[in-house]
Tab-separated table of C-alpha atoms in Angstrom:
chain	number	residue	atom	x	y	z
A	1	MET	CA	95.118	27.086	156.335
A	2	LEU	CA	95.103	28.497	160.018
A	3	LEU	CA	91.402	29.284	159.645
A	4	ILE	CA	90.547	25.800	158.039
A	5	GLY	CA	92.773	23.603	160.379
A	6	LEU	CA	90.988	25.393	163.802
A	7	LEU	CA	87.601	25.793	162.882
A	8	PRO	CA	86.335	22.226	163.438
A	9	VAL	CA	87.723	22.726	167.066
A	10	GLY	CA	86.140	25.952	167.364
A	11	SER	CA	82.813	24.652	165.619
A	12	VAL	CA	81.878	22.400	169.182
A	13	PHE	CA	81.019	25.504	170.830
A	14	PHE	CA	78.539	27.125	168.556
A	15	ILE	CA	76.382	23.957	167.551
A	16	ALA	CA	73.156	25.464	168.927
A	17	THR	CA	74.330	29.193	167.431
A	18	ALA	CA	76.366	29.044	164.728
A	19	ALA	CA	73.093	29.963	162.434
A	20	THR	CA	71.606	32.709	164.636
A	21	ALA	CA	72.425	36.343	163.632
A	22	GLN	CA	73.832	38.539	166.084
A	23	ASN	CA	73.263	42.128	166.351
A	24	THR	CA	76.320	43.422	167.492
A	25	SER	CA	79.304	45.543	166.672
A	26	GLU	CA	82.097	47.107	168.179
A	27	VAL	CA	84.385	50.511	167.346
A	28	GLY	CA	87.754	50.607	169.343
A	29	LEU	CA	91.218	51.937	169.194
A	30	GLY	CA	94.276	50.134	169.677
A	31	ILE	CA	98.234	50.649	170.649
A	32	GLY	CA	100.903	48.464	169.869
A	33	GLY	CA	104.274	47.677	168.021
A	34	LEU	CA	105.260	47.360	163.977
A	35	VAL	CA	107.993	45.242	163.142
A	36	TYR	CA	109.760	45.135	159.543
A	37	LYS	CA	110.926	42.056	158.281
A	38	GLY	CA	112.977	41.815	155.230
A	39	GLU	CA	116.678	42.071	154.094
A	40	LEU	CA	117.853	44.346	156.825
A	41	SER	CA	116.347	42.065	159.576
A	42	PRO	CA	115.949	38.486	158.265
A	43	LYS	CA	114.242	37.245	161.570
A	44	TYR	CA	111.351	38.853	163.422
A	45	GLN	CA	113.331	41.191	166.118
A	46	PHE	CA	111.541	42.190	168.848
A	47	ARG	CA	114.007	45.278	169.375
A	48	ASN	CA	112.807	46.686	166.012
A	49	ASN	CA	108.969	47.194	167.545
A	50	ARG	CA	108.064	50.849	166.914
A	51	PRO	CA	105.195	52.640	168.253
A	52	ALA	CA	101.860	52.237	166.164
A	53	LEU	CA	98.407	52.974	166.245
A	54	THR	CA	94.899	51.617	165.141
A	55	ALA	CA	91.458	51.968	164.870
A	56	PHE	CA	88.680	49.438	163.634
A	57	TYR	CA	84.952	48.253	163.467
A	58	ARG	CA	83.460	44.937	164.096
A	59	LYS	CA	80.233	43.856	162.584
A	60	ASP	CA	79.157	40.263	164.515
A	61	LEU	CA	77.675	38.426	161.360
A	62	SER	CA	76.796	35.198	163.938
A	63	ALA	CA	78.452	34.127	167.201
A	64	PRO	CA	81.591	32.949	165.932
A	65	ILE	CA	82.117	35.081	162.465
A	66	THR	CA	83.002	38.881	162.861
A	67	LEU	CA	84.067	41.070	159.702
A	68	ARG	CA	86.476	43.534	160.582
A	69	ALA	CA	87.652	46.538	158.828
A	70	GLY	CA	90.662	48.721	159.825
A	71	ALA	CA	93.405	51.366	159.772
A	72	MET	CA	96.890	51.056	161.263
A	73	GLY	CA	99.704	53.444	161.101
A	74	GLY	CA	103.239	53.326	162.445
A	75	MET	CA	107.161	53.606	162.461
A	76	LEU	CA	109.526	51.192	160.764
A	77	ARG	CA	113.087	50.681	162.020
A	78	ALA	CA	115.937	48.476	160.996
A	79	ASP	CA	119.587	47.989	161.146
A	80	ASP	CA	122.091	45.707	159.736
A	81	ARG	CA	124.244	45.929	162.954
A	82	ASN	CA	121.446	44.579	165.069
A	83	VAL	CA	121.417	41.558	163.298
A	84	LYS	CA	123.301	38.506	165.442
A	85	GLY	CA	124.244	35.244	163.480
A	86	LEU	CA	124.798	31.881	165.019
A	87	ASN	CA	127.961	32.686	166.962
A	88	GLY	CA	126.818	35.968	168.037
A	89	ASN	CA	128.530	38.144	165.404
A	90	VAL	CA	127.142	40.278	162.768
A	91	PRO	CA	126.488	37.883	159.858
A	92	PRO	CA	128.905	38.672	156.605
A	93	SER	CA	126.219	39.767	154.409
A	94	SER	CA	124.506	41.947	157.020
A	95	ALA	CA	128.175	43.765	157.723
A	96	TYR	CA	128.940	43.789	154.001
A	97	ARG	CA	125.610	45.891	153.477
A	98	ASP	CA	126.236	47.625	156.473
A	99	ALA	CA	122.644	49.809	156.017
A	100	SER	CA	120.025	51.236	158.012
A	101	LEU	CA	116.033	51.804	157.539
A	102	LYS	CA	113.913	54.475	158.843
A	103	GLY	CA	110.093	55.337	157.831
A	104	ASN	CA	106.649	54.834	158.351
A	105	LEU	CA	103.754	53.183	157.243
A	106	LEU	CA	99.796	53.317	157.130
A	107	GLU	CA	97.391	50.295	156.289
A	108	LEU	CA	93.819	49.684	155.457
A	109	SER	CA	92.790	46.440	156.065
A	110	GLY	CA	89.401	43.988	155.932
A	111	ALA	CA	89.536	40.768	157.809
A	112	LEU	CA	87.440	37.850	158.585
A	113	GLU	CA	87.830	36.559	162.381
A	114	TYR	CA	86.709	33.571	163.753
A	115	ASN	CA	85.718	33.307	167.712
A	116	PHE	CA	85.733	30.352	169.433
A	117	PHE	CA	83.094	31.186	172.339
A	118	ASP	CA	80.080	33.592	172.033
A	119	TYR	CA	81.903	36.514	174.746
A	120	HIS	CA	78.789	38.812	173.961
A	121	ASN	CA	76.506	36.734	175.496
A	122	ARG	CA	76.234	38.102	179.397
A	123	LYS	CA	74.149	35.245	180.489
A	124	ASP	CA	77.059	32.596	179.929
A	125	LYS	CA	79.810	32.471	182.132
A	126	VAL	CA	82.602	33.028	179.668
A	127	HIS	CA	83.260	36.267	178.720
A	128	PHE	CA	86.159	35.924	176.945
A	129	THR	CA	87.450	33.931	173.393
A	130	PRO	CA	90.803	33.625	171.448
A	131	TYR	CA	90.158	34.141	168.038
A	132	VAL	CA	92.491	33.727	164.657
A	133	PHE	CA	91.916	35.825	161.721
A	134	VAL	CA	93.022	36.081	157.648
A	135	GLY	CA	92.201	39.190	155.637
A	136	LEU	CA	93.603	41.597	152.682
A	137	ALA	CA	95.169	45.040	153.303
A	138	GLY	CA	96.409	47.834	151.437
A	139	PHE	CA	99.204	49.933	152.883
A	140	TYR	CA	101.869	52.908	151.896
A	141	ALA	CA	105.253	53.045	152.926
A	142	ASN	CA	107.189	55.865	152.917
A	143	THR	CA	110.796	54.629	154.013
A	144	ARG	CA	114.633	55.771	153.577
A	145	ILE	CA	117.839	53.281	153.698
A	146	THR	CA	121.279	54.645	154.192
A	147	SER	CA	124.677	52.402	153.998
A	148	SER	CA	127.803	53.637	155.027
A	149	ALA	CA	129.538	50.813	152.961
A	150	HIS	CA	127.307	51.211	149.553
A	151	PRO	CA	126.150	54.935	149.228
A	152	ALA	CA	124.392	53.321	145.403
A	153	LEU	CA	121.710	52.008	148.132
A	154	ASP	CA	120.843	55.206	149.549
A	155	LYS	CA	117.364	55.873	148.895
A	156	LYS	CA	114.033	57.635	149.724
A	157	ALA	CA	110.978	56.440	148.347
A	158	GLY	CA	107.475	55.721	148.602
A	159	VAL	CA	105.846	51.947	148.089
A	160	ILE	CA	102.077	51.481	147.896
A	161	SER	CA	101.452	47.717	147.779
A	162	LEU	CA	99.124	44.809	148.973
A	163	ALA	CA	99.252	42.497	152.143
A	164	ILE	CA	97.608	39.515	153.715
A	165	PRO	CA	97.105	39.969	157.012
A	166	LEU	CA	96.957	36.678	159.727
A	167	GLY	CA	96.985	36.055	163.026
A	168	ALA	CA	95.401	35.709	166.411
A	169	GLY	CA	94.153	37.346	169.349
A	170	PHE	CA	91.927	37.222	172.415
A	171	LYS	CA	89.016	39.242	173.628
A	172	TYR	CA	87.670	40.074	176.989
A	173	ALA	CA	84.451	41.800	178.075
A	174	LEU	CA	84.888	43.939	180.737
A	175	SER	CA	81.496	44.378	181.000
A	176	GLU	CA	78.267	44.508	178.772
A	177	HIS	CA	79.905	47.275	176.629
A	178	TRP	CA	83.572	47.281	176.988
A	179	ASN	CA	86.176	44.950	175.641
A	180	LEU	CA	89.667	44.489	176.034
A	181	GLY	CA	91.693	42.839	173.435
A	182	LEU	CA	95.200	41.382	172.487
A	183	GLU	CA	96.143	40.802	168.980
A	184	ALA	CA	99.437	39.328	167.162
A	185	GLY	CA	99.358	39.333	163.397
A	186	ALA	CA	101.888	38.941	160.358
A	187	ARG	CA	101.562	40.828	157.061
A	188	LYS	CA	102.876	38.947	154.245
A	189	THR	CA	103.355	41.816	151.340
A	190	ILE	CA	103.885	41.255	147.745
A	191	THR	CA	106.711	43.410	147.275
A	192	ASP	CA	110.232	43.005	147.954
A	193	ASN	CA	110.892	46.939	148.072
A	194	LEU	CA	109.589	48.124	151.282
A	195	ASP	CA	113.449	48.386	152.305
A	196	HIS	CA	114.266	49.265	148.455
A	197	VAL	CA	116.604	46.093	148.517
A	198	ASP	CA	116.108	43.489	146.253
A	199	GLY	CA	119.190	42.061	145.088
A	200	LYS	CA	117.861	43.117	141.386
A	201	ALA	CA	117.611	46.988	141.545
A	202	THR	CA	120.245	49.150	139.270
A	203	GLY	CA	123.605	48.715	141.710
A	204	GLN	CA	122.493	45.777	143.561
A	205	ASN	CA	122.899	42.191	143.313
A	206	ASP	CA	122.526	38.941	145.204
A	207	LEU	CA	125.088	39.758	148.173
A	208	LEU	CA	123.288	43.150	148.832
A	209	GLY	CA	119.610	41.761	148.574
A	210	ASN	CA	117.900	38.502	148.526
A	211	PRO	CA	115.890	38.332	144.864
A	212	HIS	CA	113.912	35.195	146.030
A	213	ASP	CA	111.915	36.470	149.006
A	214	GLN	CA	109.452	39.287	149.966
A	215	ASP	CA	109.285	41.776	152.679
A	216	TRP	CA	106.966	41.215	155.988
A	217	TYR	CA	105.618	43.406	158.682
A	218	PHE	CA	104.133	42.311	162.175
A	219	TYR	CA	101.280	44.486	164.042
A	220	ASN	CA	101.183	43.394	167.669
A	221	GLY	CA	99.176	45.328	170.343
A	222	LEU	CA	96.422	45.927	173.059
A	223	SER	CA	92.878	47.462	172.381
A	224	ILE	CA	89.659	48.953	174.164
A	225	SER	CA	86.412	48.645	172.142
A	226	TYR	CA	82.848	49.655	172.853
A	227	THR	CA	79.659	47.204	172.033
A	228	PHE	CA	76.596	48.322	169.958
A	229	TYR	CA	73.562	46.230	170.604
A	230	LYS	CA	70.960	46.453	167.900
A	231	ILE	CA	67.246	46.070	169.651
A	232	ARG	CA	65.033	43.998	167.086
A	233	CYS	CA	61.544	45.577	166.914
A	234	PRO	CA	58.516	43.183	166.973
A	235	ASP	CA	57.110	42.756	163.270
A	236	LYS	CA	53.661	43.898	162.951
A	237	SER	CA	52.420	42.549	160.145
A	238	GLN	CA	53.334	38.946	161.794
A	239	GLU	CA	51.476	40.029	165.135
A	240	LYS	CA	48.121	41.029	162.732
A	241	GLY	CA	48.494	37.598	160.919
A	242	LYS	CA	48.649	35.817	164.094
A	243	LYS	CA	45.505	37.528	165.195
A	244	LYS	CA	43.474	36.788	161.779
A	245	ASP	CA	44.595	33.076	162.073
């Protein structure tokens, strides 16, 4: 829905170049923060940011459209005692559960990016572009939950599942080859076991977990990438045809 809503806005910048095939690709590295959202953190909490690294490859299909493949790894942390309610105190449900989460996550993803400007065009004065993206990811999370109030919640296990990445970013071409990037994105998972609390497992109820919601995780960070340009060689067969004519 994000892409559908913004495509008409960005398309005005690509009337003349949308159909032109690009011959650029990028490889890059990024560093940022990984944030978990679930039972132990019902809302996005900046304090839960933990270090994460990412590596990616981009291939420009056209001026606005880019395909991206990436790998990302980082740590997950959360604690019921850090959750604040409307009155500034720990909400009753979090105080009752009194659990903490620690673990790591590895992700492989593919995404479609929509760029609003052709920032690779060195003849243009604009060497930056905002962009939006959506894709599909597979991840493995190895997490452990502990609770002083409910020892039955204590569990350490690995989870393999899928997620839908979506978000927005900003790219800036420092030179013909080097680029800086800034990105913030959410991952909607299809599991409620990232934290092993779902309100349905043995020994759990809806006081300990929400059986009607699934877990999320977020990545936000900076990146640097290097652009490769493919040089098109003249088609000699076409040249011979022209000479005969």
